[in-house]
Coordinates of C-alpha atoms and ligand atoms in Angstrom, one line a residue:
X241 CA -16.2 -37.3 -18.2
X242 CA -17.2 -36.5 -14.3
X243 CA -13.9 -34.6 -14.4
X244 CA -14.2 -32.6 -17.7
X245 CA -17.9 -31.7 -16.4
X246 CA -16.6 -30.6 -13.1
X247 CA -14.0 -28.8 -14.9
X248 CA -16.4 -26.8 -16.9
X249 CA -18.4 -25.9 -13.9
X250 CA -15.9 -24.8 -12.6
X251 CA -15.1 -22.4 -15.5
X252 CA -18.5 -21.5 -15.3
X253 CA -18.2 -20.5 -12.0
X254 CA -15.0 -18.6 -12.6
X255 CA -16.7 -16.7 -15.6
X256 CA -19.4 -15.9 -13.2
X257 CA -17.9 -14.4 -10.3
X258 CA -16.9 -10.8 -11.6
X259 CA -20.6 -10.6 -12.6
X260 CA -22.1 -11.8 -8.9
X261 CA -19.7 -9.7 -6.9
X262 CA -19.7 -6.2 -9.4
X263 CA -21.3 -4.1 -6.9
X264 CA -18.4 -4.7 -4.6
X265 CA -15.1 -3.4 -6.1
X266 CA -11.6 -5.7 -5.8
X267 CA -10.7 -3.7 -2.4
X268 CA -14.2 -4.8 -1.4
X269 CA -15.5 -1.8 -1.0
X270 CA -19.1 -1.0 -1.8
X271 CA -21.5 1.8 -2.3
X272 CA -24.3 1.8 0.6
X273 CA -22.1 -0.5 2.6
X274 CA -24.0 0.8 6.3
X275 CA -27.4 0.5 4.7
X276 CA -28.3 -2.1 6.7
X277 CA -25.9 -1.6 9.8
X278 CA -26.7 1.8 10.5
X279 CA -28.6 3.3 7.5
X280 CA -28.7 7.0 8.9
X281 CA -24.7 7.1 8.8
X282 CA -24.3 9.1 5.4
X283 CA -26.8 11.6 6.6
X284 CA -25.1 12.0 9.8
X285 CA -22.2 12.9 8.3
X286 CA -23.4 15.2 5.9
X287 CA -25.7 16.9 8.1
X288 CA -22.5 17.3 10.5
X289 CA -20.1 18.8 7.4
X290 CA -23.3 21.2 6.9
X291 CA -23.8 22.7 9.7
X292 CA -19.4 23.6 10.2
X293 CA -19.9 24.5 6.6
X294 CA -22.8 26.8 7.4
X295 CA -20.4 28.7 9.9
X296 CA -17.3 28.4 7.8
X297 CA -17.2 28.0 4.4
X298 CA -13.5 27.2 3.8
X299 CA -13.8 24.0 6.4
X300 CA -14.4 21.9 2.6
X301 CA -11.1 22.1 2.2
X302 CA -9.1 20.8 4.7
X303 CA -11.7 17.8 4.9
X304 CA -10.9 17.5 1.0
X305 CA -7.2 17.2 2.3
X306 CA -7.4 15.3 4.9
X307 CA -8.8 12.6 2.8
X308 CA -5.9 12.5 0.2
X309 CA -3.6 12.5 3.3
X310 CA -5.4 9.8 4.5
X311 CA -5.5 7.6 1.5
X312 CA -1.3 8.2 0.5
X313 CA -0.2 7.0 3.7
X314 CA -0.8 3.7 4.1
X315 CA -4.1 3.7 2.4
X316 CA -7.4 5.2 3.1
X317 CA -7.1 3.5 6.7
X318 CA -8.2 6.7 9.2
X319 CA -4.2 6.9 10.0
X320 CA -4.0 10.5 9.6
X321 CA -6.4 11.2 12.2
X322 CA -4.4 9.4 14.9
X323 CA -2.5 11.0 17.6
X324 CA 1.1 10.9 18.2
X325 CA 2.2 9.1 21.2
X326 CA 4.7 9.4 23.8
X327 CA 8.2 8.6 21.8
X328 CA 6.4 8.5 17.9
X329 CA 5.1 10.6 15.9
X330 CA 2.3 10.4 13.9
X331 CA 1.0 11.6 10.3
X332 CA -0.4 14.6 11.8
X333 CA 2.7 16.1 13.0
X334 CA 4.7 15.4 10.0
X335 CA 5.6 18.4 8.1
X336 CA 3.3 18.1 5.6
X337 CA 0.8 18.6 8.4
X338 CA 0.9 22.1 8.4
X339 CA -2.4 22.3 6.4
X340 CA -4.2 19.4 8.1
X341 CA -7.5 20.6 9.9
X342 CA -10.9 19.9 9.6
X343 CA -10.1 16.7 12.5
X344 CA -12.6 18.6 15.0
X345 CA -15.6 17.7 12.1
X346 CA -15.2 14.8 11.8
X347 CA -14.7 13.7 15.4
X348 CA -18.0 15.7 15.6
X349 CA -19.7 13.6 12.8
X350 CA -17.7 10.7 14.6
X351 CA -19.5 11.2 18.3
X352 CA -23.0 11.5 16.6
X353 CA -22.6 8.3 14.1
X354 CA -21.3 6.4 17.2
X355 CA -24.8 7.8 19.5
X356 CA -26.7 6.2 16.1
X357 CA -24.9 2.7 15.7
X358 CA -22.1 2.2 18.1
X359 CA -18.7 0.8 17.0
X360 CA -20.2 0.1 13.2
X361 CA -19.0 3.0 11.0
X362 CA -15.1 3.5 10.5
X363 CA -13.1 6.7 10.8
X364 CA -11.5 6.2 7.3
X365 CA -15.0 6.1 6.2
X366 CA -15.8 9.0 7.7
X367 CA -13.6 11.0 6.0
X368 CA -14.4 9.9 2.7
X369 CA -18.0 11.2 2.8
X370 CA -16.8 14.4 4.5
X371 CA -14.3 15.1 1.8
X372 CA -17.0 14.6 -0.7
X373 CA -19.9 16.5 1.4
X374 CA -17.5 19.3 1.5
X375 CA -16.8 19.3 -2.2
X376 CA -20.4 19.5 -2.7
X377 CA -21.4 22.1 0.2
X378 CA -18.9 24.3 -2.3
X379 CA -20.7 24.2 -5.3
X380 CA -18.8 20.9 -6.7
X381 CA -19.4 17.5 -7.9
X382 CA -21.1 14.7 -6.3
X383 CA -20.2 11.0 -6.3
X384 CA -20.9 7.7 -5.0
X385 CA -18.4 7.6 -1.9
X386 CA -17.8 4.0 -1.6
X387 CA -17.5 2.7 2.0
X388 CA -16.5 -0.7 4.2
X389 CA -13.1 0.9 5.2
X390 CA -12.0 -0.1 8.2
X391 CA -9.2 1.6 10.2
X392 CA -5.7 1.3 10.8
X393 CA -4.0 1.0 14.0
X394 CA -0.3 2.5 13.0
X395 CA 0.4 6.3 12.2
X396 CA 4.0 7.2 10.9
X397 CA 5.2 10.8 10.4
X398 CA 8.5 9.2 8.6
X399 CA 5.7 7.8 6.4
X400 CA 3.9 10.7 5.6
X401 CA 7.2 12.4 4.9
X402 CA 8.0 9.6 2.4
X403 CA 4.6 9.4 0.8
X404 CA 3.3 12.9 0.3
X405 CA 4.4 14.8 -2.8
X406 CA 6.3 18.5 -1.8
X407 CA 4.7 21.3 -3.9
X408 CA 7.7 21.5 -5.6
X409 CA 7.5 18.3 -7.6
X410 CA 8.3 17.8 -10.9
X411 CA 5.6 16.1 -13.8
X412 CA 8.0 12.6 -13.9
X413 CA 8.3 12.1 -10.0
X414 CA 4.2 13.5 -9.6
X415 CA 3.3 10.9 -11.9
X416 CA 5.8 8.3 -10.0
X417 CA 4.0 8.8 -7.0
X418 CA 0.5 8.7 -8.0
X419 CA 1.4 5.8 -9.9
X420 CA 3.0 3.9 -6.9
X421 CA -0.8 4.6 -5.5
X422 CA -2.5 2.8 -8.5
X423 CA -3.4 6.4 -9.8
X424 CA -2.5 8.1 -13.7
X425 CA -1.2 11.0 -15.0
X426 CA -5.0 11.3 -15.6
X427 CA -6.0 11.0 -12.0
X428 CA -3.0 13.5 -11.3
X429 CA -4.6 16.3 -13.4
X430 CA -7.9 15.9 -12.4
X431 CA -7.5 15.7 -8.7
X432 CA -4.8 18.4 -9.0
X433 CA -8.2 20.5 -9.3
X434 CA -8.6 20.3 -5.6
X435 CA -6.6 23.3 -5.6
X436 CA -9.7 24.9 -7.0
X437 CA -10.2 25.6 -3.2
X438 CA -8.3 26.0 0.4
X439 CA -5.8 27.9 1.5
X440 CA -1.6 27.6 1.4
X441 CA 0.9 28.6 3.9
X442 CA 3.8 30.6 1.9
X443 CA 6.6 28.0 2.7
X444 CA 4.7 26.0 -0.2
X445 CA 5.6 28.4 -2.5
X446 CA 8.1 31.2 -1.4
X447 CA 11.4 29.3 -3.1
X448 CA 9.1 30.3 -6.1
X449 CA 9.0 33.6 -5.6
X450 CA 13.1 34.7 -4.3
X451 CA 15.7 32.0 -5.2
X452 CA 13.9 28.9 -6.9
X453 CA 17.2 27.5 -8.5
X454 CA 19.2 28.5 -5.1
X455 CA 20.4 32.0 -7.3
X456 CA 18.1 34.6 -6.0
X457 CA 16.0 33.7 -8.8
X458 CA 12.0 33.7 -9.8
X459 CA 10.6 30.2 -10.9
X460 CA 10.2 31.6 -14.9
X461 CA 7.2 29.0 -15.0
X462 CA 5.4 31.9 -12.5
X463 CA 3.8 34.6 -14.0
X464 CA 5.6 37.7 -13.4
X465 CA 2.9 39.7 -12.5
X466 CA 1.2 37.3 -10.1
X467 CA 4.8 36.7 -8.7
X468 CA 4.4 40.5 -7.9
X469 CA 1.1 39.9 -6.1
X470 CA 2.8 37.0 -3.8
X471 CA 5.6 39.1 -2.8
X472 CA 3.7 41.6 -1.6
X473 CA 1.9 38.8 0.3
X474 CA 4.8 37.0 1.6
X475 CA 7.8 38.7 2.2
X476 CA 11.3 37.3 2.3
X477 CA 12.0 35.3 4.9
X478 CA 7.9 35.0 5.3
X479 CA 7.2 31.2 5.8
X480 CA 3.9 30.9 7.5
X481 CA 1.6 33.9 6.1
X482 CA -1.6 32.1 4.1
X483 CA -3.1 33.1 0.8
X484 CA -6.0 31.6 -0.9
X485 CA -5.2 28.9 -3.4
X486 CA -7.4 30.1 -6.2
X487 CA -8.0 33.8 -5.0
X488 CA -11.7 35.2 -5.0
X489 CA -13.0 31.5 -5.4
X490 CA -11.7 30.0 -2.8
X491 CA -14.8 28.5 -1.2
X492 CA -16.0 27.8 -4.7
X493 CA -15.2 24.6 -6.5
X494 CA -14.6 25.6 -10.0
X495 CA -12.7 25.6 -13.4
X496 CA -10.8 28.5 -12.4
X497 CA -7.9 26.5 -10.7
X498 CA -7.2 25.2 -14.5
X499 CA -7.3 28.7 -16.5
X500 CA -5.1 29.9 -13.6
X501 CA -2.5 26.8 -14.3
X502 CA -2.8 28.1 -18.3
X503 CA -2.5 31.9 -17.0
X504 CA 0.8 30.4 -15.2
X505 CA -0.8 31.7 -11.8
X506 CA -0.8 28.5 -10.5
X507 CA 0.3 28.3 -7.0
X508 CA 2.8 25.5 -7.1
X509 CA 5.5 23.8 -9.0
X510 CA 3.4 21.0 -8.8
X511 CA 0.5 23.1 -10.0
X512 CA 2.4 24.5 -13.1
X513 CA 4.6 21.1 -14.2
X514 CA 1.1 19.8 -15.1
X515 CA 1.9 21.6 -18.5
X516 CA 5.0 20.2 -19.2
X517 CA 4.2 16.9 -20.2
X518 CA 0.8 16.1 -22.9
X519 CA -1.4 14.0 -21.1
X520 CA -2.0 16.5 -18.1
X521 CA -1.6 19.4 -20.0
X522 CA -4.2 18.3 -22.9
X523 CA -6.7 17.8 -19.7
X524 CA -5.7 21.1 -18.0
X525 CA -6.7 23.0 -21.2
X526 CA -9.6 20.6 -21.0
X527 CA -11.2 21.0 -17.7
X528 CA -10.9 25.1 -18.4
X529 CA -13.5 24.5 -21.3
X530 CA -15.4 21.9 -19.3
X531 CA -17.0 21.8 -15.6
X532 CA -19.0 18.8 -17.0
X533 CA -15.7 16.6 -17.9
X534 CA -13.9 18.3 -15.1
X535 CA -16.8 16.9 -12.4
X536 CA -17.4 13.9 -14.1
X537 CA -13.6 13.1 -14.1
X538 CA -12.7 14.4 -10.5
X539 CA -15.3 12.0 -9.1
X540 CA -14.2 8.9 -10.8
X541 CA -10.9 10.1 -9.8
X542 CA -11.9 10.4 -6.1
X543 CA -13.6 6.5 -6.3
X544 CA -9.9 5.4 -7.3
X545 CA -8.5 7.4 -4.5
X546 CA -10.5 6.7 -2.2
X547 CA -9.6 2.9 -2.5
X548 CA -6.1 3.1 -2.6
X549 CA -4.6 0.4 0.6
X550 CA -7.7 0.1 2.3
X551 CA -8.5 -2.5 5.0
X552 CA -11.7 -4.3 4.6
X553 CA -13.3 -7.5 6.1
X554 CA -11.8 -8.6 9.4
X555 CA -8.8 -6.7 8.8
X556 CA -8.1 -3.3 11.1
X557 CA -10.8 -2.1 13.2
X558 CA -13.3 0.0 13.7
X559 CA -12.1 2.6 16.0
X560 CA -14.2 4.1 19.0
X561 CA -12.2 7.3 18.7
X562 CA -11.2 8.7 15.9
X563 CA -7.8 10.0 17.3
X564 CA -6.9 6.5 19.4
X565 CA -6.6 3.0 18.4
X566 CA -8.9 0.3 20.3
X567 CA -7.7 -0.6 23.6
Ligands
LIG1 C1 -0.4 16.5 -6.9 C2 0.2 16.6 -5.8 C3 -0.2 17.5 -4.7 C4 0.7 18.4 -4.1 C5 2.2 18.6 -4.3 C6 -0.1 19.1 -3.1 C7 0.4 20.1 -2.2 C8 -0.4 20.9 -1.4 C9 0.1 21.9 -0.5 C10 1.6 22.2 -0.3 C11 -1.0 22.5 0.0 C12 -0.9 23.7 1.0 C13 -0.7 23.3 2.4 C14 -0.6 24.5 3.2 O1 0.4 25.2 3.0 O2 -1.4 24.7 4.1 C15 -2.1 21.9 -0.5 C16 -3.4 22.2 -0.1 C17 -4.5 21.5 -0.5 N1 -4.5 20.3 -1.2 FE1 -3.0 19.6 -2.3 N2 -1.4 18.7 -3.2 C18 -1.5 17.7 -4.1 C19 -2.6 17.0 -4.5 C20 -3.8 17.1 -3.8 C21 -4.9 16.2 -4.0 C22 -4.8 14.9 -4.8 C23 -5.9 16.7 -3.2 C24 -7.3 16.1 -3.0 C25 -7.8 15.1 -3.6 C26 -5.5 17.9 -2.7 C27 -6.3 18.8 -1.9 C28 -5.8 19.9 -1.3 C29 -6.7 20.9 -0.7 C30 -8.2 20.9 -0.7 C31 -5.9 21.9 -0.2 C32 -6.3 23.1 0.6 C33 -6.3 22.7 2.1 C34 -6.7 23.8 3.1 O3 -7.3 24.8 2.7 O4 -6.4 23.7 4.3 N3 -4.2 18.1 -3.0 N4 -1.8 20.9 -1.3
LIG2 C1 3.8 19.5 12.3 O1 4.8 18.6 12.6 C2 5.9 19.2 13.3 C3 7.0 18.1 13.4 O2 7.3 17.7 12.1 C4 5.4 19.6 14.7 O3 6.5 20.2 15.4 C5 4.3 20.6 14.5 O4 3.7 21.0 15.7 C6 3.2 20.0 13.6 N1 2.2 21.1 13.3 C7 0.8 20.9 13.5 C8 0.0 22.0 13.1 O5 0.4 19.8 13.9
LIG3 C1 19.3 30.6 -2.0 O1 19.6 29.2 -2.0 C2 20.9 28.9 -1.9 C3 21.1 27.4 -2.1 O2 20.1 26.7 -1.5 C4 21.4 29.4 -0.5 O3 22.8 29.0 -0.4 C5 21.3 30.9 -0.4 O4 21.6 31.3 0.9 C6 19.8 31.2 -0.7 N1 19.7 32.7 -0.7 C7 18.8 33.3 0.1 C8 18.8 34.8 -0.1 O5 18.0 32.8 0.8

């Protein structure tokens, strides 16, 4: 009888905990997490993405960038921002680096957080509220950045190579990769809307544009007339010329990346194969009908992100500078 009672207790108990610990989420992450450690931290941060904002509009999207660097490469951990050292490279010198900016913000926001609360808030969870304080500082969405990342004390530019999706991927390996991160095909279209702003170096895109099958031929996915436009952009043979992602809005954070996908103007492979499979294409033709759904789904989208691998608890550390583990 003692036994059974215990047992059910115990059942009890069980049944109970998702409802005691819901505000934390299974990474054990929470919203507010500095509230009591060092409660100015989110305003330090946005007031720091504001005022490079203020000066430079487009600095949103490299911080937007640097986040879902971050977070693919061995989880949301602060790795991208480390610095190679002598004999290994890190993330940031990777290929994929080429676009990676947006590090002198947040070792700005960094140095100020640290003058508030010393050795309290993480780099990785810096960059989270960045990425979404830039978002909004561009007319986008807001959401509830949730924090208690700590940070990671390895950087791989093998790994970045390995984790980050080329702009030339197809819908079935897109989806493979975001689904190897715990993200959907629905995640994949609505944070494929990043591309709403930033800017793109023409080696993302040139193949596109002059021999996409390796037969001096035009991806036929590219509209012919925007293909035009790029080649008079980039030349051949031009691999490091930069065009705005989603020309003329390219500071705003809009719709107009997804009526560009339908218009086949978007800038990518990766942009354009969101059409070739239902799920993404039904929410690209979505989202052009919808900022509301788009917002709403982009942030819920960035939550999941934004969790992917973290450390939390004891694990990692909470790193003095930015750019160099602990001692
Ligand atoms: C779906 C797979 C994705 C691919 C293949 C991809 C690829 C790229 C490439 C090649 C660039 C241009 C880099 C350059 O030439 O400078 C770029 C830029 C950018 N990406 Fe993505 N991306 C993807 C998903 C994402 C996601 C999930 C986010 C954010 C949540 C994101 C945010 C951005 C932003 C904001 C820029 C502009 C950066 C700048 O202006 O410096 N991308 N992306
Ligand atoms: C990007 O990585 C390469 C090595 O893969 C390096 O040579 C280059 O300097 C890096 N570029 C930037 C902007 O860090
Ligand atoms: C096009 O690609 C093919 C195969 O990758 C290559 O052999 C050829 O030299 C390329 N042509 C040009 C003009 O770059």
């Amino acid at each position: 009888m003692a036994l059974r009672s215990s047992f059910l207790t115990f059942l009890v108990c069980a049944a109970l905990l998702p409802v005691l610990f819901k505000a934390v989420d299974a990474q054990g992450l929470k919203v507010g997490f500095y509230k009591k450690t060092c409660p100015k931290a989110e305003t330090i941060v946005r007031q720091t993405v504001a005022s490079f904002v203020a000066k430079d509009a487009t600095v949103a999207a490299p911080l937007l960038s640097l986040h879902f660097h971050d977070c693919f490469v061995r989880g949301c951990d602060g790795s991208v921002l480390l610095d190679s050292t002598k004999g290994h490279l890190a993330e940031k010198d990777a290929t994929p680096n080429l676009s990676l900016d947006g590090f002198d913000v947040i070792d700005t926001a960094k140095a100020a957080v640290e003058a508030a609360c010393p050795g309290v808030v993480s780099c990785a969870d810096i960059v989270a509220l960045a990425a979404r304080d830039g978002v909004v500082l561009n007319n986008g969405p807001s959401w509830q950045v949730e924090t208690g990342r700590r940070d990671g004390r390895v950087s791989s530019a093998s790994e970045a190579v390995a984790n980050l999706p080329s702009p030339f991927t197809e819908i079935s390996e897109l989806k493979a990769i975001f689904a190897r991160k715990g993200l959907s095909a629905e995640d994949l279209a609505a944070l494929s809307g990043s591309h709403t702003i930033g800017n793109v170096h023409s080696n993302a895109f040139t193949k596109r544009l002059y021999n996409f099958t390796g037969k001096g031929d035009r991806d036929p996915s590219l509209s012919p007339a925007y293909a035009q436009k790029l080649r008079s952009q980039c030349p051949r043979g031009d691999e490091t010329s930069i065009v705005e992602m989603d020309p003329g809005s390219a500071v705003r954070f809009d719709t107009s990346y997804y009526a560009r996908v339908v218009d086949r103007k978007g800038i990518f492979r990766s942009d354009a194969t969101l059409l070739q499979e239902k799920v993404t294409r039904d929410l690209v033709y979505q989202y052009t009908g919808s900022t509301s759904d788009f917002f709403h789904d982009f942030g819920v989208s960035m939550i999941k992100m934004g969790s992917i691998g973290v450390l939390t608890g004891a694990r990692g550390e909470i790193r003095k500078h930015c750019a160099l583990v602990n001692a």
